[in-house]
XYZ file of C-alpha atoms in Angstrom:
393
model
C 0.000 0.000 0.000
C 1.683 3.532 -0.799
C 1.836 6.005 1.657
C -0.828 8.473 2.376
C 0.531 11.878 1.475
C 2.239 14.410 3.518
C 0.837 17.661 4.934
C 0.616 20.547 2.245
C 3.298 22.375 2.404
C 2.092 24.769 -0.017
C 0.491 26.993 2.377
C 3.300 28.173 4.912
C 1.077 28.156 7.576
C 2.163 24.660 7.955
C 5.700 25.379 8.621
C 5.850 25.221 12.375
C 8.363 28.208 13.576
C 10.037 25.181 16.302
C 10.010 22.731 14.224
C 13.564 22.083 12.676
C 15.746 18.983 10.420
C 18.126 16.215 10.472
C 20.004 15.835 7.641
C 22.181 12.426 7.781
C 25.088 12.307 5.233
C 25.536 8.868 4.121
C 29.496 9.111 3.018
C 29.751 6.206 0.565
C 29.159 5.485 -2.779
C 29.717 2.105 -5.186
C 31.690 4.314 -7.573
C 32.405 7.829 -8.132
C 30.287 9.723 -10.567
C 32.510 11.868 -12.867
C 30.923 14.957 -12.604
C 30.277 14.727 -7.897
C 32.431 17.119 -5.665
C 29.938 15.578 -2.544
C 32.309 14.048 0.143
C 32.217 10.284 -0.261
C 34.140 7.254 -0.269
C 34.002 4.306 -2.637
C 35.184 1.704 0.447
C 32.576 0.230 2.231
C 35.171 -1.277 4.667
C 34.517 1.465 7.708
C 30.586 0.748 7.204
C 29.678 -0.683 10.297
C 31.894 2.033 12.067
C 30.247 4.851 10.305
C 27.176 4.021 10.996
C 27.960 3.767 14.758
C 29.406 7.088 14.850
C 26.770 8.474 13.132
C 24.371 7.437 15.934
C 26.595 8.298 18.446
C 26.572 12.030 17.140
C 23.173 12.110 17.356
C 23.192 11.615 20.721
C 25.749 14.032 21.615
C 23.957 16.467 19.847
C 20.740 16.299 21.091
C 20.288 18.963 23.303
C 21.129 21.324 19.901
C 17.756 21.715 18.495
C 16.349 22.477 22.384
C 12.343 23.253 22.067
C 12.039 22.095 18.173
C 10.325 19.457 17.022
C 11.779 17.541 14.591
C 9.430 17.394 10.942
C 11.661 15.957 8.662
C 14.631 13.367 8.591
C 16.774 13.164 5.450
C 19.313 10.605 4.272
C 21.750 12.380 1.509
C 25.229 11.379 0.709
C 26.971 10.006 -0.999
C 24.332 7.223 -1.780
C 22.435 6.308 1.408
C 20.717 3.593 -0.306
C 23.941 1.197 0.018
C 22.732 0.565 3.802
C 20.628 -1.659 4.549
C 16.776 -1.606 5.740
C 17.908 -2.582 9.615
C 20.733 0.009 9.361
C 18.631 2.590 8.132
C 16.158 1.745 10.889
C 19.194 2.033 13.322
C 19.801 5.610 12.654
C 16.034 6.756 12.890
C 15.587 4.732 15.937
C 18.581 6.880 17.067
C 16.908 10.198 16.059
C 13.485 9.352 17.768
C 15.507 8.336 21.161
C 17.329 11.615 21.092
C 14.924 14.609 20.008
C 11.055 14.676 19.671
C 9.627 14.239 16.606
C 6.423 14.804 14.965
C 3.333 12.582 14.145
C 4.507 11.612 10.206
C 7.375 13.206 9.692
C 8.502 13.240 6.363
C 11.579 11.017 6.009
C 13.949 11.256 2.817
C 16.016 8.380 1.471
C 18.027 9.627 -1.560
C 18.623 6.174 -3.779
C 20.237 5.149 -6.983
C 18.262 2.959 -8.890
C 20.928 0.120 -8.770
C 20.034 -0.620 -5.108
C 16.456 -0.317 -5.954
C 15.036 -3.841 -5.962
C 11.354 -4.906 -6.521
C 12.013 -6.517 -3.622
C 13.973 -3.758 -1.720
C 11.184 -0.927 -2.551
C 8.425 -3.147 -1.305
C 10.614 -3.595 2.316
C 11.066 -0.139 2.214
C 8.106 0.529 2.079
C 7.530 -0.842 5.497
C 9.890 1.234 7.025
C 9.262 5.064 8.733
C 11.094 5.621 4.894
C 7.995 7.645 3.402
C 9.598 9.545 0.620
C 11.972 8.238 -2.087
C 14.596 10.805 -3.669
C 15.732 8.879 -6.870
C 18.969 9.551 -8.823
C 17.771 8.861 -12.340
C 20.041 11.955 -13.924
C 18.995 10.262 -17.572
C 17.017 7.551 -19.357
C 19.785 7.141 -21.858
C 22.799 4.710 -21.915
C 25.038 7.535 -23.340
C 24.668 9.744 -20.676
C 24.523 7.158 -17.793
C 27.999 6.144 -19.423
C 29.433 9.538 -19.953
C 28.726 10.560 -16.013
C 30.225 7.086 -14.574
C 26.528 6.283 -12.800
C 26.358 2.640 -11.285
C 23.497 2.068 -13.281
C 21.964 1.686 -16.419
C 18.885 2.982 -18.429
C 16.876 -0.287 -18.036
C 17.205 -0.064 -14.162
C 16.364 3.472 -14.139
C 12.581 2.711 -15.837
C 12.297 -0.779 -13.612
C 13.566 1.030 -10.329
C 10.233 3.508 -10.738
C 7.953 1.764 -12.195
C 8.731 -0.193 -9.170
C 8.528 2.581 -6.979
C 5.132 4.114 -7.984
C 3.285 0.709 -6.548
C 5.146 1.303 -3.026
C 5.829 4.906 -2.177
C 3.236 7.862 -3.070
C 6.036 10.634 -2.480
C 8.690 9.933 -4.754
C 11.357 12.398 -6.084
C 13.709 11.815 -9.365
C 16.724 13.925 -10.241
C 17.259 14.745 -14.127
C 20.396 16.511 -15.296
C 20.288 18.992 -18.494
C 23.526 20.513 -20.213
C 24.910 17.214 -20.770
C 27.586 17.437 -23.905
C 25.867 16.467 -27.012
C 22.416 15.999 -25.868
C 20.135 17.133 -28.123
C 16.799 19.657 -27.013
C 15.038 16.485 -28.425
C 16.349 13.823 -26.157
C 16.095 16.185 -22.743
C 12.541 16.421 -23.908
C 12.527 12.807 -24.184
C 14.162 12.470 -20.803
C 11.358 14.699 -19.235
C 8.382 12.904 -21.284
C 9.338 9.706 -19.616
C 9.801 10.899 -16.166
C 6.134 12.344 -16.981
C 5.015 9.085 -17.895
C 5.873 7.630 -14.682
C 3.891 10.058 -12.741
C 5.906 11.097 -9.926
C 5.067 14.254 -8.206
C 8.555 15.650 -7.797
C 11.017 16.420 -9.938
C 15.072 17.942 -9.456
C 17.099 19.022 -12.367
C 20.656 20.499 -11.887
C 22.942 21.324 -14.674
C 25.731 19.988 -15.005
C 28.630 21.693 -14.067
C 32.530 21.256 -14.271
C 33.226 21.435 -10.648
C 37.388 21.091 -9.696
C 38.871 17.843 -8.522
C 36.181 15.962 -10.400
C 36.887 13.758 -12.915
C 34.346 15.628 -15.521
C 37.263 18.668 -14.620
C 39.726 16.504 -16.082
C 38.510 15.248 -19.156
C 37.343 18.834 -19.815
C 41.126 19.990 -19.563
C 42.388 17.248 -21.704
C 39.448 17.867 -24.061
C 38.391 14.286 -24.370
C 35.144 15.506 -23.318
C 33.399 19.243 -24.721
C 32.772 21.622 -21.960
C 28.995 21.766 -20.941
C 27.412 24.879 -23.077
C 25.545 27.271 -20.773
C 23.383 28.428 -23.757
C 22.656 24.879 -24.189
C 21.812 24.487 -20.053
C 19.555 27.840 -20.427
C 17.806 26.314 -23.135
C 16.903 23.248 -21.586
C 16.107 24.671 -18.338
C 13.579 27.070 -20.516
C 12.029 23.790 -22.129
C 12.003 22.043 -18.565
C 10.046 24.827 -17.120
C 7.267 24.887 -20.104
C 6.713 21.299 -20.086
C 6.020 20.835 -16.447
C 4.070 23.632 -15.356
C 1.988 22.369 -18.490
C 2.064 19.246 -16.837
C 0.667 20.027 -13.379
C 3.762 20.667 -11.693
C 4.563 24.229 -9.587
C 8.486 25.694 -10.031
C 8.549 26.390 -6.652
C 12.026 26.488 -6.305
C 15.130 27.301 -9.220
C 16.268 23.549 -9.401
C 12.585 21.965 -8.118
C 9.185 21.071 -9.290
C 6.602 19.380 -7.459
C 2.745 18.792 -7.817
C 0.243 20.318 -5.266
C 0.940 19.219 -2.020
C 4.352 17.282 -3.120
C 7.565 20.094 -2.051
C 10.328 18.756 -0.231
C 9.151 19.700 3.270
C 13.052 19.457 3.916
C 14.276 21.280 1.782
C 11.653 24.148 1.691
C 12.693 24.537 5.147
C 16.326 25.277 4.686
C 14.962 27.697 1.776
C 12.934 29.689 4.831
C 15.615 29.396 7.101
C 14.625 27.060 9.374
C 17.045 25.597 11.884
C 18.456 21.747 10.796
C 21.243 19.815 12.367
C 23.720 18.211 10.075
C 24.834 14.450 11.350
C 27.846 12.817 9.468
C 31.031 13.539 7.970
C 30.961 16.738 5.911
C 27.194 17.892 6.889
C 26.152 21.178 7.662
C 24.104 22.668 10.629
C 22.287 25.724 11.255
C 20.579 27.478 13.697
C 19.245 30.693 12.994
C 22.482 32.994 13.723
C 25.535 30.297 13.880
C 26.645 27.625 11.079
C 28.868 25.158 11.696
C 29.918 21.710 9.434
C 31.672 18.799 10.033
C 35.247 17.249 8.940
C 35.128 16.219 5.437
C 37.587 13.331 6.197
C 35.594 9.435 7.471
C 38.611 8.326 8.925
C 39.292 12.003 11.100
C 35.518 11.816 11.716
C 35.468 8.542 13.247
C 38.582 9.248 15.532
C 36.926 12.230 16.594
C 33.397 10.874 17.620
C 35.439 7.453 19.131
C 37.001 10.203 21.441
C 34.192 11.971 22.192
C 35.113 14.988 20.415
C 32.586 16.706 17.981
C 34.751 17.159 14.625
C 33.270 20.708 13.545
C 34.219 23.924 12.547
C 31.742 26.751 13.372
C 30.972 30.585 12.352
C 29.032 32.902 13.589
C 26.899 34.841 10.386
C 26.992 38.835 10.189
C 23.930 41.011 9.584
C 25.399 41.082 5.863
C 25.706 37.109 6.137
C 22.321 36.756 7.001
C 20.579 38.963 4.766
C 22.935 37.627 1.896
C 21.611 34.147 2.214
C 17.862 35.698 2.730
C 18.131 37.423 -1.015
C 20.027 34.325 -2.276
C 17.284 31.857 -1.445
C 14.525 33.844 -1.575
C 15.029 34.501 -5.733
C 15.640 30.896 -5.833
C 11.754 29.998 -4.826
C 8.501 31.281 -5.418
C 7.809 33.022 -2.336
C 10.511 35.472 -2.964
C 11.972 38.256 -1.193
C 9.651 40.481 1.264
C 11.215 43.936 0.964
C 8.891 44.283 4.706
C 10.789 41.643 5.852
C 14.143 42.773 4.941
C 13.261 46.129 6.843
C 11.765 44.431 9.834
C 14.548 41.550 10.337
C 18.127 43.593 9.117
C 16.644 47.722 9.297
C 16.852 50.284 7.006
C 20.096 50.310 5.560
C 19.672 47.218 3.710
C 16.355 48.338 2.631
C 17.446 51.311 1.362
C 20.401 49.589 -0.325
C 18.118 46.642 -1.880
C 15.547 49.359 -3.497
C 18.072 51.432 -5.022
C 20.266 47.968 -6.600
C 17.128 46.612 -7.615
C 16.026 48.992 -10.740
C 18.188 47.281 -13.727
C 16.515 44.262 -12.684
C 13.515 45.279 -13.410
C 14.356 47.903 -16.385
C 15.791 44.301 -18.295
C 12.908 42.363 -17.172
C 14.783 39.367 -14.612
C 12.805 40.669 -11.693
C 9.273 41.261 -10.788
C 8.210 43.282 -7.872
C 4.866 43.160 -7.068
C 2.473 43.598 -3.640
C 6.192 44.026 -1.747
C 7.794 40.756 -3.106
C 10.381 40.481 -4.984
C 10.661 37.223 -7.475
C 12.388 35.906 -10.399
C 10.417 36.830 -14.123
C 10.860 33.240 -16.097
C 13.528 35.313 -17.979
C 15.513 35.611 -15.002
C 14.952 32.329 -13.262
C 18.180 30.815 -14.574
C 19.998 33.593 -13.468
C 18.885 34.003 -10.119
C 22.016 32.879 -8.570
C 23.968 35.735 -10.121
C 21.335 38.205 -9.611
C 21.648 37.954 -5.977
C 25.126 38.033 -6.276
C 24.400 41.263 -7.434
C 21.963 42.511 -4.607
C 24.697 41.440 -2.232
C 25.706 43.900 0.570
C 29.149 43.793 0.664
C 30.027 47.199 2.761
């Protein structure tokens, strides 16, 4: 039986002011995608360890998130779905003896379709697992190859078509910009993650990040350089086809169906307060962020010590406000020039309104009832137009 669907996030009056995240980073992977700059390890040999630490950081932390609830649990990584069912049960167990959580939370498990099973999906499906966040990033062999993924375009189609009997709240990632793919096939791509039916759809671009393998082959030109016309394009045609398809842009890299956002991550997009558990991961809460070693085996040492291995910093007025214009233009609720007054006074008003004109003179931002947004022109830009806004007296 699929599971019944999650509270409407659409309307924000859901979004309970205490309630906060856990974000779990998963730090392995079977093998390394060429294009990934995530922290992750291709040895499963510390597994057991890992997993041990992980829990055991939960419970040192638990007094972080005092008077939140927690609403949502997500496994990233890396690729969380190497654990296993029990282990994954282990960690959640973990989170619900440490912190108090809310009646159906939702709970994330980001999965490559490799480790997607018939079998698997229907045990998953009786664990507190209640969303699926699926790493399809194509339906075609040629790009599957070209970004090293574990699996192939057969398992990709099974792996859903799988999950749509189980899981009601599924998620698939989709990646446009790829070298030589036509407009055609990313339309192709998108038609059969349509077909499917699932309510949520990611799409990145992809980008050369350094110390990636993509980064390499780009240098040694045995592969082209991704074409940001091309990505613009395709992010254009993405756009057009879902919204005609049912599906609301609510934020620059997400679509989702009434009812269907990533409670998660539409919380980290409002600011809300999440702890980050696991090598690498990032926490926040409100005026301080702070992130752990990107190193397992420094990680492990640290937590089989008793030592939590993070750095932390403590945001400016500037810091905060900067992130507040850089994810607001990234979703649909925008920026609230009332808010900006209210939360970081009238200097950064004053500075916002008077940087804001050539944005709307070329048409990349709307302002309208005291909200700022994105115009579809400018949605693929929104990153840079914030950039822009930036105080950086």
């Amino acid at each position: 039986m699929a599971h019944s669907r999650l509270q409407n996030i659409n309307n924000l009056t859901t979004i309970d002011a205490k309630g906060a995240g856990i974000y779990i980073h998963i730090p392995f992977c079977k093998q390394a995608c060429h294009y990934c700059d995530f922290h992750f390890s291709t040895s499963l040999k510390k597994k057991d360890e890992m997993i041990a630490a992980i829990i055991t950081e939960i419970g040192m932390r638990k007094n972080e998130l005092e008077g939140q609830v927690i609403q949502t649990i997500y496994f990233g990584g890396g690729t969380p779905s190497v654990l296993s069912n029990q282990e994954i049960q282990h960690i959640i167990t973990a989170v619900y003896n440490n912190f108090t959580v809310i009646d159906n939370p939702e709970i994330t498990l980001e999965a490559n379709p490799d480790d997607l099973s018939n079998k698997r999906i229907a045990a998953l499906s009786n664990t507190p697992i209640n969303r699926l966040s699926i790493g399809i990033q194509s339906f075609f062999e040629e790009d599957l190859k070209l970004m090293n993924r574990a699996h192939n375009a057969k398992e990709a189609e099974d792996c859903i078509a799988a999950a749509v009997k189980h899981f009601d709240n599924i998620s698939i990632d989709l990646i446009y910009g790829i070298p030589n793919m036509s407009n055609q096939r990313w339309l192709q791509n998108v038609a059969k993650a349509l077909q499917f039916g699932v309510p949520h759809i990611s799409s990145y671009a992809l980008t050369v990040e350094p110390k990636t393998a993509l980064y390499t082959f780009v240098k040694k030109g045995i592969i082209t350089a991704p074409s940001d016309e091309a990505a613009q394009e395709q992010f254009l045609l993405l756009v057009d086809e879902l919204e005609a398809n049912g599906f609301i842009h609510y934020e620059l890299s997400n679509f989702g169906k009434q009812g269907y956002f990533s409670q998660n991550n539409t919380a980290y997009w409002l600011g809300k307060k999440y702890l980050g558990i696991g090598p690498s991961a990032h926490s926040y809460n409100g005026t301080t962020r702070s992130w752990n070693v990107a190193n397992n085996m420094l990680y492990l040492k640290s937590i089989q010590e008793g030592k939590l291995p993070s750095e932390q910093e403590t945001l400016t007025l500037s810091d905060r406000y900067n992130e507040y214009i850089m994810t607001g233009l990234r979703t649909i609720w925008g920026v609230a020039v009332a808010r900006v007054q209210q939360d970081f006074g009238q200097l950064y008003y004053d500075y916002l309104i008077a940087q804001l004109q050539p944005f709307l003179d070329n048409g990349l931002l709307s302002f309208k009832d005291g909200i700022i947004t994105t115009t579809r022109k400018g949605k693929f830009l929104s990153d840079g137009i914030a950039s822009d806004l930036f105080f950086l007296r």
